[in-house]
mmCIF file of C-alpha atoms and ligand atoms in Angstrom:
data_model
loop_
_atom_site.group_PDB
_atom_site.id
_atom_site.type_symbol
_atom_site.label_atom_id
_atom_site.label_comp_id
_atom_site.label_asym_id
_atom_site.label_seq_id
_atom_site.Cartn_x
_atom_site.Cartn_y
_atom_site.Cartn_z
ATOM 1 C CA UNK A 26 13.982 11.183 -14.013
ATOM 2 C CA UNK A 27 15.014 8.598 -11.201
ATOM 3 C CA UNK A 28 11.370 7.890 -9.369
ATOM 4 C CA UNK A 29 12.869 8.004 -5.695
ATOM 5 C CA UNK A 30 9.531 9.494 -3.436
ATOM 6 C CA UNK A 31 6.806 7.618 -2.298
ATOM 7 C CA UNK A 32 3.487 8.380 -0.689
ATOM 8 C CA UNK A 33 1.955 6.352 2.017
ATOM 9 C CA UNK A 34 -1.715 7.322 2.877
ATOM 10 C CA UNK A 35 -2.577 6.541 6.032
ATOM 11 C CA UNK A 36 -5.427 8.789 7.364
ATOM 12 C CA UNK A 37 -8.362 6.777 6.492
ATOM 13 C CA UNK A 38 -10.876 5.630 9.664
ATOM 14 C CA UNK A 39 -10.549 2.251 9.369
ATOM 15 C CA UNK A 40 -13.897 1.884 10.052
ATOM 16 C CA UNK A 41 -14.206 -1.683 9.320
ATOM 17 C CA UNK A 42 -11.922 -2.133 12.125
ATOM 18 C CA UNK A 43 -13.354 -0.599 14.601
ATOM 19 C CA UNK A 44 -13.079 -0.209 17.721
ATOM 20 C CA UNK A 45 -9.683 -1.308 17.454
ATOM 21 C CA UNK A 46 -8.726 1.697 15.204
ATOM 22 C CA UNK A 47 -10.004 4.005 17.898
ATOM 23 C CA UNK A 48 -6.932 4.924 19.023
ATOM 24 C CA UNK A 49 -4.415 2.909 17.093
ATOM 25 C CA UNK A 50 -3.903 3.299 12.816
ATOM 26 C CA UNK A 51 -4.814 0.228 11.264
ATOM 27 C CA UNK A 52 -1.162 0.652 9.744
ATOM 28 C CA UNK A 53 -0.195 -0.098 13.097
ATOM 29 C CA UNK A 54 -1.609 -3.482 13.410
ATOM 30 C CA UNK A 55 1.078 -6.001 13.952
ATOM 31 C CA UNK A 56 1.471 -8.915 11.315
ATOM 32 C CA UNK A 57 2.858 -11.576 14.192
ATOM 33 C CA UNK A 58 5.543 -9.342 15.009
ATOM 34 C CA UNK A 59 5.497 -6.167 12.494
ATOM 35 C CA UNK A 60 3.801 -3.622 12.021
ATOM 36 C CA UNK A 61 1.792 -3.426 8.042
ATOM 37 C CA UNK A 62 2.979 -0.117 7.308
ATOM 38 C CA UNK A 63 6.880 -1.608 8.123
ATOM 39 C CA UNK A 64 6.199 -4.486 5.406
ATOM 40 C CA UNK A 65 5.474 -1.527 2.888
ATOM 41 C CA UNK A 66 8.494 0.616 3.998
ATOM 42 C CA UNK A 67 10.522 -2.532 3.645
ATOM 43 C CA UNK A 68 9.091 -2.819 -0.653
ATOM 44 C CA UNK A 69 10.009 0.963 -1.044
ATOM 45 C CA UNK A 70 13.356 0.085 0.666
ATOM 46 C CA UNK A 71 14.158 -2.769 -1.735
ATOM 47 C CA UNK A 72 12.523 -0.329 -4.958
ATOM 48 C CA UNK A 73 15.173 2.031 -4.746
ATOM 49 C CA UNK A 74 12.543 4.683 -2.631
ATOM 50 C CA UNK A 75 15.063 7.161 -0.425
ATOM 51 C CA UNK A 76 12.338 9.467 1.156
ATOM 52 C CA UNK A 77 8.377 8.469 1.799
ATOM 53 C CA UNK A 78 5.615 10.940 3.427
ATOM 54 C CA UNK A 79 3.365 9.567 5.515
ATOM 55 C CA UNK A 80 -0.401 11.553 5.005
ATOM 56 C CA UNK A 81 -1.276 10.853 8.839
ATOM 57 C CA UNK A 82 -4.662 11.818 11.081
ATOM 58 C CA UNK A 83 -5.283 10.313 13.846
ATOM 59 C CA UNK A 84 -2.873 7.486 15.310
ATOM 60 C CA UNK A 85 0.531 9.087 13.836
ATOM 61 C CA UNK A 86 2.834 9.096 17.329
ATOM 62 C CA UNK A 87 3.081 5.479 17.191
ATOM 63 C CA UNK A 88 3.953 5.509 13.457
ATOM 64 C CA UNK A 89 6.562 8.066 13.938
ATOM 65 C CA UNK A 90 7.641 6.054 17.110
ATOM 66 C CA UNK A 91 7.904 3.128 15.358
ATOM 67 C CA UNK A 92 10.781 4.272 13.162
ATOM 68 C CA UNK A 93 12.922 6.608 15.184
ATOM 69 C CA UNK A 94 15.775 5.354 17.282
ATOM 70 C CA UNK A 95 15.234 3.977 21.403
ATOM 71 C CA UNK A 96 18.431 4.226 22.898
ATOM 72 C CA UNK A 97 17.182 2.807 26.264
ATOM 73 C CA UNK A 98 15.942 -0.294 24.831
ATOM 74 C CA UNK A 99 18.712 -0.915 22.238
ATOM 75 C CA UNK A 100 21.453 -0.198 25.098
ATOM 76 C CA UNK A 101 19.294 -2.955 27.268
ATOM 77 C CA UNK A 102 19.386 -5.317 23.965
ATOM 78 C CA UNK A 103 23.135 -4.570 23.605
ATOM 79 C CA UNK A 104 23.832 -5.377 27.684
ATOM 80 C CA UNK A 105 22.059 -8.180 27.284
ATOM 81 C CA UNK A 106 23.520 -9.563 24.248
ATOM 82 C CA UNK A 107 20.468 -10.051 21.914
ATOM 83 C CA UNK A 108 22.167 -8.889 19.106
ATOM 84 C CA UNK A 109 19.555 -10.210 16.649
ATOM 85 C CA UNK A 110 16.673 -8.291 18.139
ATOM 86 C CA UNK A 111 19.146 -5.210 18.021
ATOM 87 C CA UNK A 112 19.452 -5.834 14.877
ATOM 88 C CA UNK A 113 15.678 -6.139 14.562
ATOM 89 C CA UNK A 114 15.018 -2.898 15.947
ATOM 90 C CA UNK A 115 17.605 -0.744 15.145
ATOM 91 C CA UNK A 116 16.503 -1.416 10.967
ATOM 92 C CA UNK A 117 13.497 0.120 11.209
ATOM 93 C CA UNK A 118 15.564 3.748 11.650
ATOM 94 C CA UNK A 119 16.957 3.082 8.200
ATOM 95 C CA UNK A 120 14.821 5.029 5.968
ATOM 96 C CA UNK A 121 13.874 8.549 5.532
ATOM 97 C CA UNK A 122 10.840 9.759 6.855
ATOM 98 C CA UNK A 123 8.191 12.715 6.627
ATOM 99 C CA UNK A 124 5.027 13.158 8.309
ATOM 100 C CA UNK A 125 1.741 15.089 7.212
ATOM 101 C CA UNK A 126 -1.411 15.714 9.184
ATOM 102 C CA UNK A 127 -4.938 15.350 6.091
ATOM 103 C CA UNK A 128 -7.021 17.092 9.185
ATOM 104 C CA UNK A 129 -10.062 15.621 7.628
ATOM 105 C CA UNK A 130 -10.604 12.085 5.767
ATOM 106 C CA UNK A 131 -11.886 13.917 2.290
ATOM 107 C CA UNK A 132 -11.065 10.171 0.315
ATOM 108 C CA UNK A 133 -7.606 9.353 -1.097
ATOM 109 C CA UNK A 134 -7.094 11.442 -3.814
ATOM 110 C CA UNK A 135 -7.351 14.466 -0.796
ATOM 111 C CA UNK A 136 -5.005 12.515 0.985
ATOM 112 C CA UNK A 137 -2.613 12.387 -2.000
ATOM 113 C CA UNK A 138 -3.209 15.838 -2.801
ATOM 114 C CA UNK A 139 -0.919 16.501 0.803
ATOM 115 C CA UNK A 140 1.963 15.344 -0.842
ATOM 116 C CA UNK A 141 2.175 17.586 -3.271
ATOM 117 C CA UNK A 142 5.085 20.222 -1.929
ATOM 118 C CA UNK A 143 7.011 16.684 -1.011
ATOM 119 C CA UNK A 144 6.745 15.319 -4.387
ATOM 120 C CA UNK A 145 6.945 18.788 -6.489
ATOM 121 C CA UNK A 146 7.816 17.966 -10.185
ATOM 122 C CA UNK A 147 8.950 14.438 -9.733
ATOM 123 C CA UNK A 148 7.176 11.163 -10.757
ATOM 124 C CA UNK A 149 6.316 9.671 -7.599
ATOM 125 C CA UNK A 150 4.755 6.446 -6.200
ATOM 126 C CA UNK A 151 1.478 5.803 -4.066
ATOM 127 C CA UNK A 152 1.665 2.799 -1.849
ATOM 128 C CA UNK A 153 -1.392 1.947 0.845
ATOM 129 C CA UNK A 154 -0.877 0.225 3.560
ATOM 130 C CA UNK A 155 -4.016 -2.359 3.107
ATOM 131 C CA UNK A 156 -2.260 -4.235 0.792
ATOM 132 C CA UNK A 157 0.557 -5.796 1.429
ATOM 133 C CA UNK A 158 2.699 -7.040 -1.729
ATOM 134 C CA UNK A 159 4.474 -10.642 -2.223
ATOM 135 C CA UNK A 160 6.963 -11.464 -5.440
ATOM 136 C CA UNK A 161 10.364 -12.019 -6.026
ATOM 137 C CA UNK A 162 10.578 -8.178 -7.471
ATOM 138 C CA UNK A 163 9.064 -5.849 -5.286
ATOM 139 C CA UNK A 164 5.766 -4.771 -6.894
ATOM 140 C CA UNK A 165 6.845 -0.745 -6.545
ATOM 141 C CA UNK A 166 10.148 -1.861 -7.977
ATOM 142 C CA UNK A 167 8.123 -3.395 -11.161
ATOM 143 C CA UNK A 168 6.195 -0.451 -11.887
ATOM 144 C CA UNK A 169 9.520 2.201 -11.733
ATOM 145 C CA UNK A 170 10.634 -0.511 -13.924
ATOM 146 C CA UNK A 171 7.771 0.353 -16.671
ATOM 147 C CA UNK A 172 8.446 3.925 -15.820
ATOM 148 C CA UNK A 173 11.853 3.753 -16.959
ATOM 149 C CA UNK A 174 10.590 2.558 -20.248
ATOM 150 C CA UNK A 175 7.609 4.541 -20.708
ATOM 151 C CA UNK A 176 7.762 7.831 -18.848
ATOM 152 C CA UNK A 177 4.233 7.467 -18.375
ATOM 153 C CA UNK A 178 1.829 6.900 -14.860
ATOM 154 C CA UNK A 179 1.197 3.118 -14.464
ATOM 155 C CA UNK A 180 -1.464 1.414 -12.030
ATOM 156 C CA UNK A 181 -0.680 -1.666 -10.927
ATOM 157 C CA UNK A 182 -4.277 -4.351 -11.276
ATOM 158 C CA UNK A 183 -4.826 -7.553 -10.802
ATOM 159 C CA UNK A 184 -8.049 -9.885 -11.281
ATOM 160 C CA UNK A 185 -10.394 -9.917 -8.487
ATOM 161 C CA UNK A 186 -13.531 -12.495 -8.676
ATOM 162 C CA UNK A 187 -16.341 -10.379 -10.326
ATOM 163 C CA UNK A 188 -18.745 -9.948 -7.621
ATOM 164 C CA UNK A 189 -16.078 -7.784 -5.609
ATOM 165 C CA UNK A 190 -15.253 -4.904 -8.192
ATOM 166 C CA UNK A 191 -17.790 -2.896 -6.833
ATOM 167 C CA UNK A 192 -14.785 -2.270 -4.029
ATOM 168 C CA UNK A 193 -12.277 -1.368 -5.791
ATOM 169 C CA UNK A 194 -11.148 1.259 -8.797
ATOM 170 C CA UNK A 195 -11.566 -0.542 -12.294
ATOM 171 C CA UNK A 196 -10.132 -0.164 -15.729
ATOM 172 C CA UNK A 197 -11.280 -0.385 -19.005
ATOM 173 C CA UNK A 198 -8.858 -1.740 -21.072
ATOM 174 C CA UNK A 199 -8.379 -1.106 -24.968
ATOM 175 C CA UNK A 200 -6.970 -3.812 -25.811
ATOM 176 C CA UNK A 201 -4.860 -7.225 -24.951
ATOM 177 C CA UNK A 202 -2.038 -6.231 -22.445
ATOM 178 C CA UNK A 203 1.519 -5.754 -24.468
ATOM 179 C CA UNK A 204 3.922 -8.127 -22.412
ATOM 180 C CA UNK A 205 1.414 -7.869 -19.329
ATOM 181 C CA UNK A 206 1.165 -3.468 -19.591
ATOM 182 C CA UNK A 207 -2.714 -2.290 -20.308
ATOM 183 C CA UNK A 208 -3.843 0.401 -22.805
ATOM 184 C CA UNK A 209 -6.433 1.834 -20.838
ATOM 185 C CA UNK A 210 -9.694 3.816 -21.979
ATOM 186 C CA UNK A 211 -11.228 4.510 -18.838
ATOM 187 C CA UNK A 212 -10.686 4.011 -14.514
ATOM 188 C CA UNK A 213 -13.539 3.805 -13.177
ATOM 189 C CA UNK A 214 -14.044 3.638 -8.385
ATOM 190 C CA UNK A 215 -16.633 1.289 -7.420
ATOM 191 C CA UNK A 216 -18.607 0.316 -10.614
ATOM 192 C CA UNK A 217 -21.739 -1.770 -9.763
ATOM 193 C CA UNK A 218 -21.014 -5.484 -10.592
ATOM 194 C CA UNK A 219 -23.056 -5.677 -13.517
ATOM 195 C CA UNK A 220 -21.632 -2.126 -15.374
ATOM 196 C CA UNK A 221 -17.778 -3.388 -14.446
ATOM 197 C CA UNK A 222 -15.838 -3.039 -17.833
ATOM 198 C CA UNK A 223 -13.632 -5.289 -16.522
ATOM 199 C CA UNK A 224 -12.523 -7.883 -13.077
ATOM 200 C CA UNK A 225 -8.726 -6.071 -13.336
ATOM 201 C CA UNK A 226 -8.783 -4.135 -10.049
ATOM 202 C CA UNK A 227 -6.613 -1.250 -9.024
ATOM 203 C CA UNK A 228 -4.679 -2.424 -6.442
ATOM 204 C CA UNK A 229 -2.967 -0.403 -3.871
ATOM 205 C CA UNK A 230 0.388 0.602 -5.611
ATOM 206 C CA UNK A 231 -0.034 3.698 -8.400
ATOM 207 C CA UNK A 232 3.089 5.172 -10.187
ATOM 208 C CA UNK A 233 2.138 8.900 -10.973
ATOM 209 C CA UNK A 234 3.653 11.900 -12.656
ATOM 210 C CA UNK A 235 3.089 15.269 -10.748
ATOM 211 C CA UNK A 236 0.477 16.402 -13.420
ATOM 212 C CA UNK A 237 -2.124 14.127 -10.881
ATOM 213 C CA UNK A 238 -1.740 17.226 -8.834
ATOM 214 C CA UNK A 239 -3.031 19.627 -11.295
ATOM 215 C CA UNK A 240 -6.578 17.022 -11.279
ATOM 216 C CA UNK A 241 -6.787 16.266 -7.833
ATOM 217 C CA UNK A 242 -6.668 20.269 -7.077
ATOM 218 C CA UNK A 243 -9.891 20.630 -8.701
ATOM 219 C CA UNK A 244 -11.443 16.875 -8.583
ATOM 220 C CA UNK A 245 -15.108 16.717 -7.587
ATOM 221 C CA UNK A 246 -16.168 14.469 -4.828
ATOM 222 C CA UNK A 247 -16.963 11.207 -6.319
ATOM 223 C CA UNK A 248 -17.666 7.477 -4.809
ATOM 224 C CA UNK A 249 -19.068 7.801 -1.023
ATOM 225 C CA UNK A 250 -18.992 11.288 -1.033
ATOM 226 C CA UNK A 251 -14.972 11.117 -1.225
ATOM 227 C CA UNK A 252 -12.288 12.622 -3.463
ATOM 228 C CA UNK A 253 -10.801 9.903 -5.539
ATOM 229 C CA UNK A 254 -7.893 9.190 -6.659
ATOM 230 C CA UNK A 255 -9.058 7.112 -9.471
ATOM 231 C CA UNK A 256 -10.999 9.941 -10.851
ATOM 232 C CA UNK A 257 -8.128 12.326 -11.034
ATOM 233 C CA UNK A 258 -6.168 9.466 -13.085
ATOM 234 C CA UNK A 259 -8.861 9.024 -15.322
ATOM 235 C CA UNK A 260 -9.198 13.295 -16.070
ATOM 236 C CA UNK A 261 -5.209 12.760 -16.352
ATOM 237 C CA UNK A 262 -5.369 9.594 -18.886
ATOM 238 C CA UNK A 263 -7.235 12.049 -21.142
ATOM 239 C CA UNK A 264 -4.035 14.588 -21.370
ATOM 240 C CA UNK A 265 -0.873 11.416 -21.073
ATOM 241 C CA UNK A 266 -0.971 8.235 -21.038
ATOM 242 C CA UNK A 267 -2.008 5.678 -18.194
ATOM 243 C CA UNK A 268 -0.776 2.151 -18.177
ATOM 244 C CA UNK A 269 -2.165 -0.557 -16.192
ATOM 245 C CA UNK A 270 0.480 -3.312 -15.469
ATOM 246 C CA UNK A 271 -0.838 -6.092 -14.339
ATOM 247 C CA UNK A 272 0.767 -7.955 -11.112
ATOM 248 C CA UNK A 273 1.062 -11.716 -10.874
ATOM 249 C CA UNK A 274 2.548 -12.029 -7.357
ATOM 250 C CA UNK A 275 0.438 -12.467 -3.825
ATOM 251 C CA UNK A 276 -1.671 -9.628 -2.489
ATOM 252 C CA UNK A 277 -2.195 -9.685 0.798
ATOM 253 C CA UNK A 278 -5.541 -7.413 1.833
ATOM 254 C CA UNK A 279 -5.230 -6.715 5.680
ATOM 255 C CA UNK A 280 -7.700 -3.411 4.823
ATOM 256 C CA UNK A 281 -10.332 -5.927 6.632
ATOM 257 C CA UNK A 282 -11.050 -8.378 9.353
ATOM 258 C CA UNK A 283 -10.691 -12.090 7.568
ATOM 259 C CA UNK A 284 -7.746 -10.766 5.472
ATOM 260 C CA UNK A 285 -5.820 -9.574 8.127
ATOM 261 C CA UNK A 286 -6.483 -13.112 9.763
ATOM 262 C CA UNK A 287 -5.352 -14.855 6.378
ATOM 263 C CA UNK A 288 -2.248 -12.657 6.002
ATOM 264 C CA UNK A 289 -1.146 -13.527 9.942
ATOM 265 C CA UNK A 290 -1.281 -17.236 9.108
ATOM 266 C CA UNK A 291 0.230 -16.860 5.629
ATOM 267 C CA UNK A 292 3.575 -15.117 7.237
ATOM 268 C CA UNK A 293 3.020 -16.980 10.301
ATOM 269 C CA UNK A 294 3.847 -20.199 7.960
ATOM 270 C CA UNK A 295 7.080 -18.663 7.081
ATOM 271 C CA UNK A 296 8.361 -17.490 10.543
ATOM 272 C CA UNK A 297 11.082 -19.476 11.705
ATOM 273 C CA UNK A 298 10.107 -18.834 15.278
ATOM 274 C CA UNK A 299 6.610 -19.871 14.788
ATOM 275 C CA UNK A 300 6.209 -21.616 11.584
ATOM 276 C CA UNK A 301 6.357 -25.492 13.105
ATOM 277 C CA UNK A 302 4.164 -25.079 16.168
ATOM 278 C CA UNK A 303 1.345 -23.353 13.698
ATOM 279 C CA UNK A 304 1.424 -25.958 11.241
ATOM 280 C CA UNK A 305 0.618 -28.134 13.822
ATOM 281 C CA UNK A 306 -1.884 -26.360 15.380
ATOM 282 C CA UNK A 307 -3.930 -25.575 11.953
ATOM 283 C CA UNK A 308 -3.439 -29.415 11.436
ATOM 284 C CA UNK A 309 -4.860 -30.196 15.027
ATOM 285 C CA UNK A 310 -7.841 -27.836 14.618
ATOM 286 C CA UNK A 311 -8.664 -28.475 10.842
ATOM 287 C CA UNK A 312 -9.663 -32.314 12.234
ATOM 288 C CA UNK A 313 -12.065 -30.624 14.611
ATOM 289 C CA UNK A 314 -14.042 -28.345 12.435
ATOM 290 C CA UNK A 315 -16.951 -29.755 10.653
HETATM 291 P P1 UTP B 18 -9.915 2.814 2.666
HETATM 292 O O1 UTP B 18 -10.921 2.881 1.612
HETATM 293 O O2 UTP B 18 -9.359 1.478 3.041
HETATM 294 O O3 UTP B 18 -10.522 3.537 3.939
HETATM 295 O O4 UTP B 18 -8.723 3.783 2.249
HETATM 296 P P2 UTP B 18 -10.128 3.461 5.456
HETATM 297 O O5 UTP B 18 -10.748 4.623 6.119
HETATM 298 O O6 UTP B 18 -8.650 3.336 5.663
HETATM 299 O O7 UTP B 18 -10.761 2.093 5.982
HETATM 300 P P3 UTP B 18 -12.284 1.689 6.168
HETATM 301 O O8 UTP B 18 -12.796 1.394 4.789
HETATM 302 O O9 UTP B 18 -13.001 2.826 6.846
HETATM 303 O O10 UTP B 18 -12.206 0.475 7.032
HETATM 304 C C1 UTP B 18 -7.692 3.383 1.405
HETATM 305 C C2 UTP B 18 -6.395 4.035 1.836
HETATM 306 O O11 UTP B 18 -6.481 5.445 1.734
HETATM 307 C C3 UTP B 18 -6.188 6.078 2.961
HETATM 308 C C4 UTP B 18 -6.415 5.013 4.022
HETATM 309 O O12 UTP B 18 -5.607 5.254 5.158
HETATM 310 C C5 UTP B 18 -6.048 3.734 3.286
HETATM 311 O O13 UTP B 18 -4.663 3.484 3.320
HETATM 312 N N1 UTP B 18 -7.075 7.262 3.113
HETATM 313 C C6 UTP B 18 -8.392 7.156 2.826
HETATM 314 C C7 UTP B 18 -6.547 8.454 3.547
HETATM 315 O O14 UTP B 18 -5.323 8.556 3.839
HETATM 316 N N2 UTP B 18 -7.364 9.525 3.651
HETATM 317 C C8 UTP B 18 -8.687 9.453 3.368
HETATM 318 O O15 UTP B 18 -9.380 10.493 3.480
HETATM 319 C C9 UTP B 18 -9.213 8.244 2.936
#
């Protein structure tokens, strides 16, 4: 079955934002000049993704604003003659989008569990926002890839230094990856550093069947209290098979404060408008620092 749903969580706190995400989704943060969640709509765009929920709490009118139409502003851009930002603004209405209200932050596999009238009994994919995905194919498009070979759920991981795994949902792997796709004996959410059975990190882009639903409907509580989704795809790796497919393209992490700053200078470096004038400017300030 064609995978053509995705899932974008985006009720979380964003506590380690605050106060900014008082009022604002962290989502909504602009990279330069875009918003993250647009970068990730733009990856399901170029996957093959035709229709994405959006599992909302506070901060959704500006995400639902963001993508619908303006007619006063793109009639001023048209008057005006800016085609290119017409252009600009007028692609972000390309796409089709549902919103969903998680009234209470219960962890992501709660927040997943939302989707579940969307998705009904189609494989589906998970993408978060935090991360923000760089290769030549798009990292969602890699993993309906495996999907169209395997039929089975597939995690996308990469290798994060040891001493951070204790952030992130881990695998256990059985064995050496087959042509870069993992064998997995266990997940595992936020091991402590020294019980890791692994540095391959879940990273935020999960391929799923619908049978998740049947595990997150009755998944305990877990890490911090939360329901996760990790758990739920390790009860469901015990009935069908979970791959782990590892991704060897940049990962952006905006989900906090320095790697939001790195990914606004990495895409600053590659936009035309602003590209030369930063280069100089790191260049100027780099000399200064001691
Ligand atoms: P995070 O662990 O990054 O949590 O969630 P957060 O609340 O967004 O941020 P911090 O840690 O407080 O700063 C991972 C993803 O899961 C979503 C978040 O929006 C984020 O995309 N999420 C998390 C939900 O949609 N609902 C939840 O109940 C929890």
């Amino acid at each position: 079955m064609k995978v053509r749903k995705a899932v974008i969580p985006a009720a979380g706190l964003g506590t380690r934002f605050l106060p900014g995400t008082k009022a604002l989704a962290k989502e909504m943060f602009p990279i330069i000049d875009k918003p993250t969640i647009q970068f990730i709509v733009e990856e399901a765009k170029k996957s093959g993704i035709e229709d994405i929920l959006v599992v909302t709490g506070k901060g959704k009118r500006p995400i639902e604003d963001h993508f619908d139409s303006v007619p006063e502003l793109e009639q001023n851009l048209k008057e005006k003659g800016k085609d290119d930002l017409l252009e600009l603004v007028q692609q972000t209405t390309d796409i089709n989008l549902y919103f969903i209200r998680q009234s209470h932050p219960r962890g992501l596999g709660d927040a997943v569990l939302m989707a579940k009238d969307f998705v009904g009994d189609e494989p589906f994919v998970v993408m978060l926002g935090d991360d923000v995905m760089d290769d030549k194919v798009p990292l969602t498009k890699q993993l309906i890839d495996r999907y169209e070979d395997t039929h089975a759920s597939t995690l996308a991981v990469m290798k994060v230094p040891h001493e951070e795994v204790n952030k992130y949902g881990v695998i256990d792997p059985i064995s050496e990856p087959k042509s870069g796709l993992f064998d997995v004996k266990q997940f595992v959410e936020k091991p402590d550093v020294d019980k890791a059975p692994s540095d391959l990190a879940i990273i935020g882009r999960y391929l799923l069947t619908p049978e998740i639903f049947e595990m997150l409907e009755t998944q305990a509580p877990g890490a911090g209290n939360e329901i996760q989704l990790t758990d739920a795809i390790d009860r469901l790796n015990k009935i069908q098979r979970v791959f782990a497919h590892e991704f060897k393209g940049d990962r952006y992490d905006v989900g906090y404060k320095f790697g939001y700053l790195k990914t606004s200078i990495q895409y600053g470096l590659t936009h035309p408008e602003v590209k030369d004038e930063l280069k100089a400017y790191i260049k100027e300030i780099a000399s200064q620092l001691d």
